[in-house]
Amino acid sequence: STPIPPSRPNPRLGVEPGNFLILVVVSMVFIVMVLGMSGALYCLRYRSHHKLKEKLTGLGSYTGHDATTAYQDLCRQRMAVQTSEHGDRSEVFHPSHTSRINSVSSQFSDGPMQSPSARSSTSSWSEEPTQTNMDISTGHMILSYMEDHLQNKDRLDKEWEALCSYQAEPAACAVGQEEQNVQRNRPRGVLVYDHSRVILKPENNQSRSDYINASPIMDHDPRNPAYISAQGPLPSTVADFWQMVWESGCVVIVMLTPLAENGIKQCHQYWPDEGSDLYHTYEVNLVSEHIWCDDFLVRSFYLKNVQTNETRTVTQFHFLSWMDQNVPESARTLLDFRRKVNKCYRGRSCPIIVHCSDGAGRSGTYILIDMVLNKMAKGAKEIDIAATLEHLRDQRSGMVQTKEQFEFALTAVAEEVNAILKALPQ
Ligand SMILES: *[C@@H]1O[C@H](CO)[C@@H](O)[C@H](O)[C@H]1NC(C)=O
Ligand SMILES: *[C@@H]1O[C@H](CO)[C@@H](O)[C@H](O)[C@H]1NC(C)=O
């Protein structure tokens, strides 16, 4: 006779002594297996936890032999703060600032997710800080550095002055000033450097021009740009813009300006209100529009190259409440926005197209914040925001327009670092 499966013994069957013995043996084997497996699982978890702990403490010791002077300064400040402030981390902060940052981070880490007023369900997108390799001591060091920076207005002023007198080299902008290209730039906008501009394929265009006011922005990889910082399209450059989207392989567009401010046009609406529009050889279909909150919305486009019949999906994140020459009302909202952008972008290698009106002030601020936070998430220990901004200004002039925008970038980085620290297991 066949043994009764141990998982489903039927009590109504009259079990014969022989079968009963088999049943007992099988059940015992089963129990031993379950015990063994849970034991193994426990060991594995303990080991990985232990490893993580080791990693975190191991990273805490700084040896400055290959560090830049800026980084050494940073360390010195950190030491000074630690010794003068009885080593208590919470005392590093100015009280008023602490409460602000803390309230922000508590909303990040344990506050309930604010449900977006979306036209469709979007609940799968979480608001938690994304996984990070940033270690705790680097995080604290960065936080106190930022804190010091934000409180010491003199130093901020001086650093901003130094940044303003920074001269990029080379800085020739001849192509953008050629007669046929002048009308493709926004009046009084930023010009692209000849050595760092997006070059369109001229054969894809009837007018055989390769010009668009947009700059590739490199991070660590000198061949593949991480971003393209672009001017908001003009009515006459919409087809060029989509050509750039197509040719760069872009799937995420970050738009940081409303279409108009106080009646002044900031950017031409380069997408259809509904259905589809054809811009030269690019057919753009508006698939959906999710209104997340008062500050931003997300549009999804279906893009088709009608010459080749190839198609692609492009997602546009549109921040609505950031005015020209200004800063967003809350860093938290922009950080939320950034998380959604990066969640959508995750794992890709194409550049993110970032544009506002001139593609430098608001775009530069956003790229600066994103670049610095990405570096930190990858475990970088040397974070020099001013140097990062100079690196951006080598590639496009006017990146981050005002001191307030620079200060905002520092605040945003500090708030995100604080949120990440709060979310880490203590
Ligand atoms: C490409 O051709 C279209 C249609 O003729 C024109 O509107 C557009 O300005 C051209 N773009 C460039 C970069 O020359
Ligand atoms: C694109 O699709 C159209 C309609 O289906 C077809 O007539 C045309 O030959 C296709 N073009 C290419 C390049 O495949």
Coordinates of C-alpha atoms and ligand atoms in Angstrom, one line a residue:
S1 CA 0.0 0.0 0.0
T2 CA 1.2 3.6 -0.7
P3 CA 2.0 5.8 2.4
I4 CA -0.4 8.6 3.2
P5 CA 1.2 12.0 2.3
P6 CA 2.3 13.5 5.6
S7 CA 1.0 16.9 4.8
R8 CA -2.6 15.8 4.4
P9 CA -3.3 12.9 6.8
N10 CA -7.0 12.1 6.8
P11 CA -8.2 11.4 10.3
R12 CA -11.3 9.6 9.1
L13 CA -9.3 6.9 7.6
G14 CA -8.7 3.9 9.8
V15 CA -5.0 3.9 9.9
E16 CA -3.4 0.5 10.2
P17 CA -0.4 0.0 12.6
G18 CA 2.1 -0.4 9.7
N19 CA 0.9 2.8 8.1
F20 CA 0.9 4.6 11.4
L21 CA 4.6 3.9 11.9
I22 CA 5.4 5.2 8.4
L23 CA 3.4 8.3 9.2
V24 CA 5.3 8.9 12.4
V25 CA 8.7 8.5 10.8
V26 CA 7.8 10.7 7.9
S27 CA 6.5 13.4 10.2
M28 CA 9.6 13.3 12.3
V29 CA 11.8 13.6 9.2
F30 CA 9.7 16.6 8.2
I31 CA 10.0 18.3 11.5
V32 CA 13.8 17.8 11.5
M33 CA 14.0 19.3 8.1
V34 CA 12.0 22.4 9.1
L35 CA 14.2 22.9 12.2
G36 CA 17.4 22.5 10.1
M37 CA 16.2 25.0 7.5
S38 CA 15.3 27.7 10.0
G39 CA 18.6 27.2 11.7
A40 CA 20.5 27.7 8.5
L41 CA 18.4 30.8 7.7
Y42 CA 19.1 32.2 11.1
C43 CA 22.9 31.7 10.6
L44 CA 22.8 33.3 7.2
R45 CA 20.9 36.4 8.5
Y46 CA 23.2 36.7 11.4
R47 CA 26.3 36.5 9.2
S48 CA 25.1 39.2 6.8
H49 CA 24.1 41.4 9.6
H50 CA 27.5 40.9 11.2
K51 CA 29.2 41.7 7.9
L52 CA 27.2 44.9 7.5
K53 CA 28.2 46.0 11.0
E54 CA 31.8 45.3 10.2
K55 CA 31.6 47.3 7.0
L56 CA 30.0 50.2 8.7
T57 CA 32.5 50.4 11.6
G58 CA 35.4 49.7 9.2
L59 CA 34.5 52.7 7.1
G60 CA 34.6 55.0 10.1
S61 CA 38.4 55.4 10.2
Y62 CA 39.6 58.1 7.9
T63 CA 43.1 58.1 6.6
G64 CA 43.7 61.3 4.8
H65 CA 46.7 60.3 2.7
D66 CA 44.9 60.5 -0.7
A67 CA 42.4 63.1 0.3
T68 CA 42.1 66.5 -1.2
T69 CA 42.7 69.6 0.9
A70 CA 39.0 70.3 0.9
Y71 CA 38.3 66.9 2.3
Q72 CA 41.0 67.3 4.9
D73 CA 39.4 70.6 5.9
L74 CA 36.2 68.7 6.2
C75 CA 37.8 66.2 8.5
R76 CA 39.3 68.9 10.6
Q77 CA 36.0 70.6 11.0
R78 CA 34.4 67.4 12.0
M79 CA 37.1 66.8 14.6
A80 CA 36.8 70.3 15.9
V81 CA 33.0 70.0 16.1
Q82 CA 33.3 66.7 17.9
T83 CA 35.7 67.9 20.5
S84 CA 34.1 71.2 21.2
E85 CA 30.6 69.8 21.3
H86 CA 31.1 67.0 23.9
G87 CA 30.9 64.5 21.1
D88 CA 27.2 64.5 21.2
R89 CA 25.9 64.4 17.7
S90 CA 22.6 66.1 18.3
E91 CA 24.4 69.1 19.7
V92 CA 26.2 69.7 16.4
F93 CA 23.1 71.3 15.1
H94 CA 21.8 74.8 15.8
P95 CA 18.5 74.2 17.6
S96 CA 16.2 75.9 15.1
H97 CA 17.8 74.1 12.3
T98 CA 17.6 70.8 14.1
S99 CA 13.9 70.9 14.6
R100 CA 13.4 71.8 10.9
I101 CA 15.6 69.0 9.6
N102 CA 14.2 66.5 12.1
S103 CA 10.6 67.3 11.3
V104 CA 11.4 66.8 7.6
S105 CA 13.2 63.5 8.2
S106 CA 10.5 62.1 10.4
Q107 CA 8.1 62.8 7.6
F108 CA 10.5 60.9 5.3
S109 CA 11.1 57.9 7.4
D110 CA 8.0 57.2 9.4
G111 CA 5.3 59.5 8.3
P112 CA 2.5 58.0 6.3
M113 CA 2.8 58.4 2.6
Q114 CA 0.8 61.3 1.3
S115 CA -1.5 59.8 -1.3
P116 CA -1.2 61.6 -4.6
S117 CA -4.3 63.0 -6.3
A118 CA -3.5 60.8 -9.3
R119 CA -5.8 60.0 -12.1
S120 CA -4.6 56.4 -11.8
S121 CA -3.2 54.2 -9.2
T122 CA 0.5 54.9 -8.3
S123 CA 0.7 53.3 -4.9
S124 CA 3.7 51.1 -5.9
W125 CA 6.0 54.1 -5.8
S126 CA 7.3 54.4 -2.3
E127 CA 8.6 57.6 -0.7
E128 CA 11.4 56.0 1.3
P129 CA 15.0 57.1 0.7
T130 CA 16.4 54.7 -1.9
Q131 CA 19.0 52.0 -0.9
T132 CA 22.3 53.5 -0.2
N133 CA 25.9 52.6 0.4
M134 CA 26.5 55.7 2.4
D135 CA 28.1 54.8 5.7
I136 CA 27.0 56.4 8.9
S137 CA 30.1 58.3 9.8
T138 CA 30.5 59.8 6.4
G139 CA 26.9 60.8 6.6
H140 CA 27.4 62.5 9.9
M141 CA 30.5 64.2 8.7
I142 CA 28.7 65.5 5.6
L143 CA 25.8 66.7 7.7
S144 CA 27.9 68.7 10.1
Y145 CA 29.9 70.2 7.2
M146 CA 26.7 71.3 5.5
E147 CA 25.3 72.6 8.8
D148 CA 28.4 74.7 9.3
H149 CA 28.2 76.0 5.8
L150 CA 24.6 77.0 6.1
Q151 CA 25.1 78.8 9.4
N152 CA 28.3 80.6 8.4
K153 CA 26.9 83.1 6.0
D154 CA 30.2 84.8 5.5
R155 CA 31.8 81.6 4.3
L156 CA 28.8 80.9 2.0
D157 CA 29.1 84.4 0.6
K158 CA 32.9 83.9 0.0
E159 CA 32.4 80.5 -1.6
W160 CA 29.7 81.9 -3.9
E161 CA 32.0 84.8 -4.9
A162 CA 34.7 82.4 -5.7
L163 CA 32.3 80.4 -7.8
C164 CA 31.2 83.5 -9.6
S165 CA 34.7 84.4 -10.6
Y166 CA 35.4 80.9 -11.8
Q167 CA 36.4 80.9 -15.5
A168 CA 35.7 77.8 -17.4
E169 CA 38.4 76.9 -19.9
P170 CA 37.8 76.4 -22.9
A171 CA 34.8 78.7 -23.1
A172 CA 34.3 79.4 -26.8
C173 CA 30.6 79.7 -27.8
A174 CA 31.0 80.4 -31.6
V175 CA 28.6 77.8 -33.0
G176 CA 25.6 79.1 -31.0
Q177 CA 26.3 82.6 -32.3
E178 CA 26.3 81.6 -35.9
E179 CA 23.7 83.5 -37.9
Q180 CA 21.5 80.4 -38.6
N181 CA 21.6 79.4 -34.9
V182 CA 20.9 82.6 -33.1
Q183 CA 17.1 82.2 -33.6
R184 CA 17.4 78.7 -32.0
N185 CA 18.6 80.2 -28.7
R186 CA 16.3 81.8 -26.1
P187 CA 16.9 85.6 -26.1
R188 CA 19.3 86.5 -23.2
G189 CA 19.6 82.8 -22.5
V190 CA 22.7 80.7 -21.9
L191 CA 24.9 79.8 -24.8
V192 CA 26.4 76.3 -25.3
Y193 CA 30.2 75.8 -25.3
D194 CA 31.5 74.6 -28.6
H195 CA 33.4 71.8 -26.9
S196 CA 30.4 70.6 -25.0
R197 CA 27.2 70.7 -26.9
V198 CA 24.7 68.1 -28.1
I199 CA 25.3 67.5 -31.8
L200 CA 22.2 66.4 -33.7
K201 CA 22.6 64.1 -36.8
P202 CA 22.3 66.6 -39.6
E203 CA 21.2 63.9 -42.1
N204 CA 18.0 63.5 -40.1
N205 CA 17.0 67.0 -40.9
Q206 CA 16.0 68.8 -44.0
S207 CA 17.8 72.0 -43.0
R208 CA 20.9 69.9 -42.4
S209 CA 21.7 71.6 -39.1
D210 CA 23.2 69.8 -36.1
Y211 CA 22.6 72.6 -33.6
I212 CA 20.5 72.6 -30.4
N213 CA 21.0 74.6 -27.3
A214 CA 21.8 71.7 -25.0
S215 CA 24.9 70.5 -23.2
P216 CA 25.9 66.9 -22.3
I217 CA 26.9 66.8 -18.7
M218 CA 29.4 64.1 -17.7
D219 CA 29.7 62.7 -14.3
H220 CA 32.4 60.1 -13.9
D221 CA 32.2 58.4 -17.3
P222 CA 33.9 60.7 -19.8
R223 CA 32.1 59.1 -22.8
N224 CA 28.5 58.8 -21.7
P225 CA 26.8 61.8 -20.3
A226 CA 24.7 61.3 -17.2
Y227 CA 22.5 64.3 -18.1
I228 CA 21.7 66.6 -20.9
S229 CA 21.0 70.1 -19.6
A230 CA 18.8 71.8 -22.2
Q231 CA 17.1 75.0 -22.9
G232 CA 13.3 74.8 -22.8
P233 CA 12.1 74.3 -26.5
L234 CA 11.0 77.3 -28.6
P235 CA 8.2 76.9 -31.0
S236 CA 10.8 76.5 -33.8
T237 CA 12.9 74.0 -32.0
V238 CA 10.4 71.4 -30.8
A239 CA 11.3 69.0 -33.6
D240 CA 15.0 69.4 -32.7
F241 CA 14.2 68.6 -29.1
W242 CA 12.4 65.4 -30.0
Q243 CA 15.3 64.5 -32.3
M244 CA 17.6 65.0 -29.4
V245 CA 15.4 62.8 -27.2
W246 CA 15.4 60.1 -29.9
E247 CA 19.1 60.2 -30.8
S248 CA 20.3 60.3 -27.2
G249 CA 18.2 57.2 -26.3
C250 CA 16.6 59.3 -23.5
V251 CA 13.6 57.8 -21.6
V252 CA 13.3 60.3 -18.8
I253 CA 12.8 64.1 -19.1
V254 CA 12.9 66.4 -16.1
M255 CA 11.1 69.6 -16.7
L256 CA 11.6 72.2 -13.9
T257 CA 9.7 75.2 -15.2
P258 CA 6.0 76.1 -15.6
L259 CA 5.2 76.9 -19.2
A260 CA 4.7 80.6 -18.3
E261 CA 5.3 82.8 -15.3
N262 CA 3.4 86.0 -14.8
G263 CA 2.5 86.0 -18.4
I264 CA 6.1 85.5 -19.6
K265 CA 6.6 82.4 -21.6
Q266 CA 9.3 80.1 -20.1
C267 CA 9.0 77.1 -22.4
H268 CA 6.9 76.1 -25.4
Q269 CA 4.6 73.2 -24.8
Y270 CA 6.4 70.5 -26.8
W271 CA 3.8 67.8 -26.3
P272 CA 0.2 67.4 -27.4
D273 CA -2.7 68.3 -25.0
E274 CA -4.2 65.0 -25.9
G275 CA -3.8 62.3 -28.5
S276 CA -0.8 62.7 -30.7
D277 CA 1.2 65.3 -32.7
L278 CA 3.8 64.9 -35.3
Y279 CA 7.0 67.0 -35.0
H280 CA 9.0 66.5 -38.2
T281 CA 9.6 62.8 -38.1
Y282 CA 8.7 62.2 -34.5
E283 CA 5.1 61.3 -33.5
V284 CA 4.4 62.0 -29.9
N285 CA 1.5 60.4 -28.2
L286 CA 0.3 61.5 -24.8
V287 CA -0.5 58.3 -23.0
S288 CA -1.2 59.4 -19.5
E289 CA -0.8 62.3 -17.1
H290 CA -0.6 61.6 -13.3
I291 CA -1.0 64.6 -11.1
W292 CA 1.0 63.7 -8.0
C293 CA 0.5 66.9 -5.9
D294 CA 0.2 70.6 -6.4
D295 CA 4.0 70.7 -7.1
F296 CA 4.5 68.1 -9.8
L297 CA 3.0 65.7 -12.3
V298 CA 4.2 62.9 -14.5
R299 CA 3.4 62.4 -18.1
S300 CA 4.0 59.3 -20.2
F301 CA 4.6 59.6 -23.9
Y302 CA 4.7 57.1 -26.6
L303 CA 7.3 58.3 -29.1
K304 CA 7.5 57.0 -32.7
N305 CA 10.0 57.6 -35.4
V306 CA 7.8 57.6 -38.5
Q307 CA 10.8 57.1 -40.7
T308 CA 11.8 53.8 -39.2
N309 CA 8.6 52.9 -37.4
E310 CA 10.6 52.4 -34.2
T311 CA 8.9 53.3 -30.9
R312 CA 9.8 54.1 -27.4
T313 CA 8.2 55.2 -24.1
V314 CA 9.4 58.4 -22.6
T315 CA 8.4 59.7 -19.1
Q316 CA 8.4 63.3 -18.3
F317 CA 8.5 64.6 -14.7
H318 CA 7.2 68.1 -14.6
F319 CA 7.9 70.3 -11.5
L320 CA 5.4 73.1 -11.6
S321 CA 6.2 75.5 -8.7
W322 CA 9.8 76.4 -9.2
M323 CA 10.0 80.0 -10.5
D324 CA 12.9 81.4 -12.6
Q325 CA 15.9 82.7 -10.6
N326 CA 14.2 81.2 -7.5
V327 CA 14.2 78.1 -5.3
P328 CA 11.4 75.6 -4.6
E329 CA 9.4 76.3 -1.5
S330 CA 10.4 73.1 0.2
A331 CA 13.5 70.9 -0.3
R332 CA 11.4 68.0 0.8
T333 CA 9.1 68.3 -2.2
L334 CA 12.0 68.4 -4.6
L335 CA 13.6 65.4 -3.0
D336 CA 10.4 63.5 -3.3
F337 CA 10.3 64.5 -7.0
R338 CA 13.9 63.4 -7.4
R339 CA 13.2 60.0 -5.9
K340 CA 10.4 59.4 -8.4
V341 CA 12.6 60.4 -11.3
N342 CA 15.3 58.1 -10.1
K343 CA 13.0 55.2 -9.4
C344 CA 11.7 55.5 -13.0
Y345 CA 15.3 55.9 -14.4
R346 CA 16.9 53.1 -12.3
G347 CA 19.3 50.8 -14.1
R348 CA 19.4 52.7 -17.3
S349 CA 22.5 54.1 -19.0
C350 CA 21.0 56.9 -21.2
P351 CA 21.3 60.5 -20.1
I352 CA 18.4 62.2 -18.3
I353 CA 17.3 65.3 -20.1
V354 CA 16.9 68.2 -17.6
H355 CA 15.5 71.5 -18.8
C356 CA 14.0 74.6 -17.4
S357 CA 13.9 77.8 -19.5
D358 CA 17.5 78.6 -20.0
G359 CA 18.7 75.1 -19.0
A360 CA 21.2 76.4 -16.4
G361 CA 19.7 78.0 -13.3
R362 CA 17.1 75.5 -12.1
S363 CA 18.5 72.7 -14.2
G364 CA 22.0 73.3 -12.8
T365 CA 20.6 73.3 -9.3
Y366 CA 18.8 70.0 -9.8
I367 CA 21.7 68.3 -11.5
L368 CA 24.1 69.5 -8.7
I369 CA 21.8 68.0 -6.0
D370 CA 21.3 64.8 -7.9
M371 CA 24.9 64.3 -8.8
V372 CA 26.1 64.9 -5.2
L373 CA 23.5 62.6 -3.7
N374 CA 24.3 59.9 -6.3
K375 CA 27.9 60.1 -5.4
M376 CA 27.1 59.7 -1.8
A377 CA 24.8 56.8 -2.4
K378 CA 27.7 55.1 -4.2
G379 CA 29.8 55.4 -1.1
A380 CA 32.0 58.4 -2.1
K381 CA 33.6 60.0 0.9
E382 CA 34.9 63.2 -0.7
I383 CA 32.0 65.4 -1.3
D384 CA 32.9 68.9 -2.5
I385 CA 29.8 70.7 -3.7
A386 CA 31.6 73.8 -4.9
A387 CA 34.0 71.6 -6.9
T388 CA 31.1 69.7 -8.3
L389 CA 29.5 72.9 -9.4
E390 CA 32.7 74.0 -11.1
H391 CA 32.8 70.7 -12.9
L392 CA 29.2 71.5 -14.1
R393 CA 30.2 75.0 -15.2
D394 CA 33.0 73.6 -17.2
Q395 CA 30.3 71.9 -19.3
R396 CA 27.6 74.5 -19.4
S397 CA 27.8 78.1 -18.3
G398 CA 25.5 79.7 -15.8
M399 CA 24.8 76.4 -14.0
V400 CA 23.1 77.4 -10.7
Q401 CA 22.2 81.0 -11.1
T402 CA 21.9 82.6 -7.7
K403 CA 23.4 82.2 -4.3
E404 CA 20.0 81.2 -3.0
Q405 CA 20.0 78.3 -5.4
F406 CA 23.4 77.2 -4.3
E407 CA 22.3 77.5 -0.6
F408 CA 19.2 75.5 -1.5
A409 CA 21.4 72.7 -3.0
L410 CA 23.3 72.5 0.3
T411 CA 20.1 72.4 2.3
A412 CA 18.6 69.7 0.1
V413 CA 21.7 67.6 0.3
A414 CA 21.7 67.9 4.1
E415 CA 18.1 67.0 4.4
E416 CA 18.4 63.9 2.2
V417 CA 21.5 62.8 4.1
N418 CA 19.6 63.2 7.4
A419 CA 16.7 61.3 6.0
I420 CA 19.0 58.4 4.9
L421 CA 20.7 58.3 8.3
K422 CA 17.4 58.1 10.1
A423 CA 16.3 55.2 7.8
L424 CA 19.5 53.2 8.4
P425 CA 19.4 50.5 11.1
Q426 CA 21.1 52.1 14.2
Ligands
LIG1 C1 14.6 70.1 -39.0 O1 13.6 70.2 -40.0 C2 12.4 70.7 -39.5 C3 11.4 70.7 -40.6 O2 11.9 71.1 -41.8 C4 12.7 72.2 -39.0 O3 11.5 72.8 -38.5 C5 13.8 72.1 -38.0 O4 14.1 73.4 -37.6 C6 15.0 71.4 -38.5 N1 15.9 71.2 -37.4 C7 17.2 71.6 -37.5 C8 18.0 71.3 -36.3 O5 17.7 72.1 -38.4
LIG2 C1 6.2 51.6 -41.5 O1 4.9 51.2 -41.4 C2 4.1 51.6 -42.5 C3 2.6 51.2 -42.2 O2 2.5 50.0 -41.5 C4 4.7 50.8 -43.7 O3 3.9 51.2 -44.9 C5 6.1 51.2 -43.9 O4 6.7 50.5 -45.0 C6 6.9 51.0 -42.6 N1 8.2 51.6 -42.8 C7 9.4 50.9 -42.4 C8 10.6 51.7 -42.6 O5 9.3 49.8 -42.0

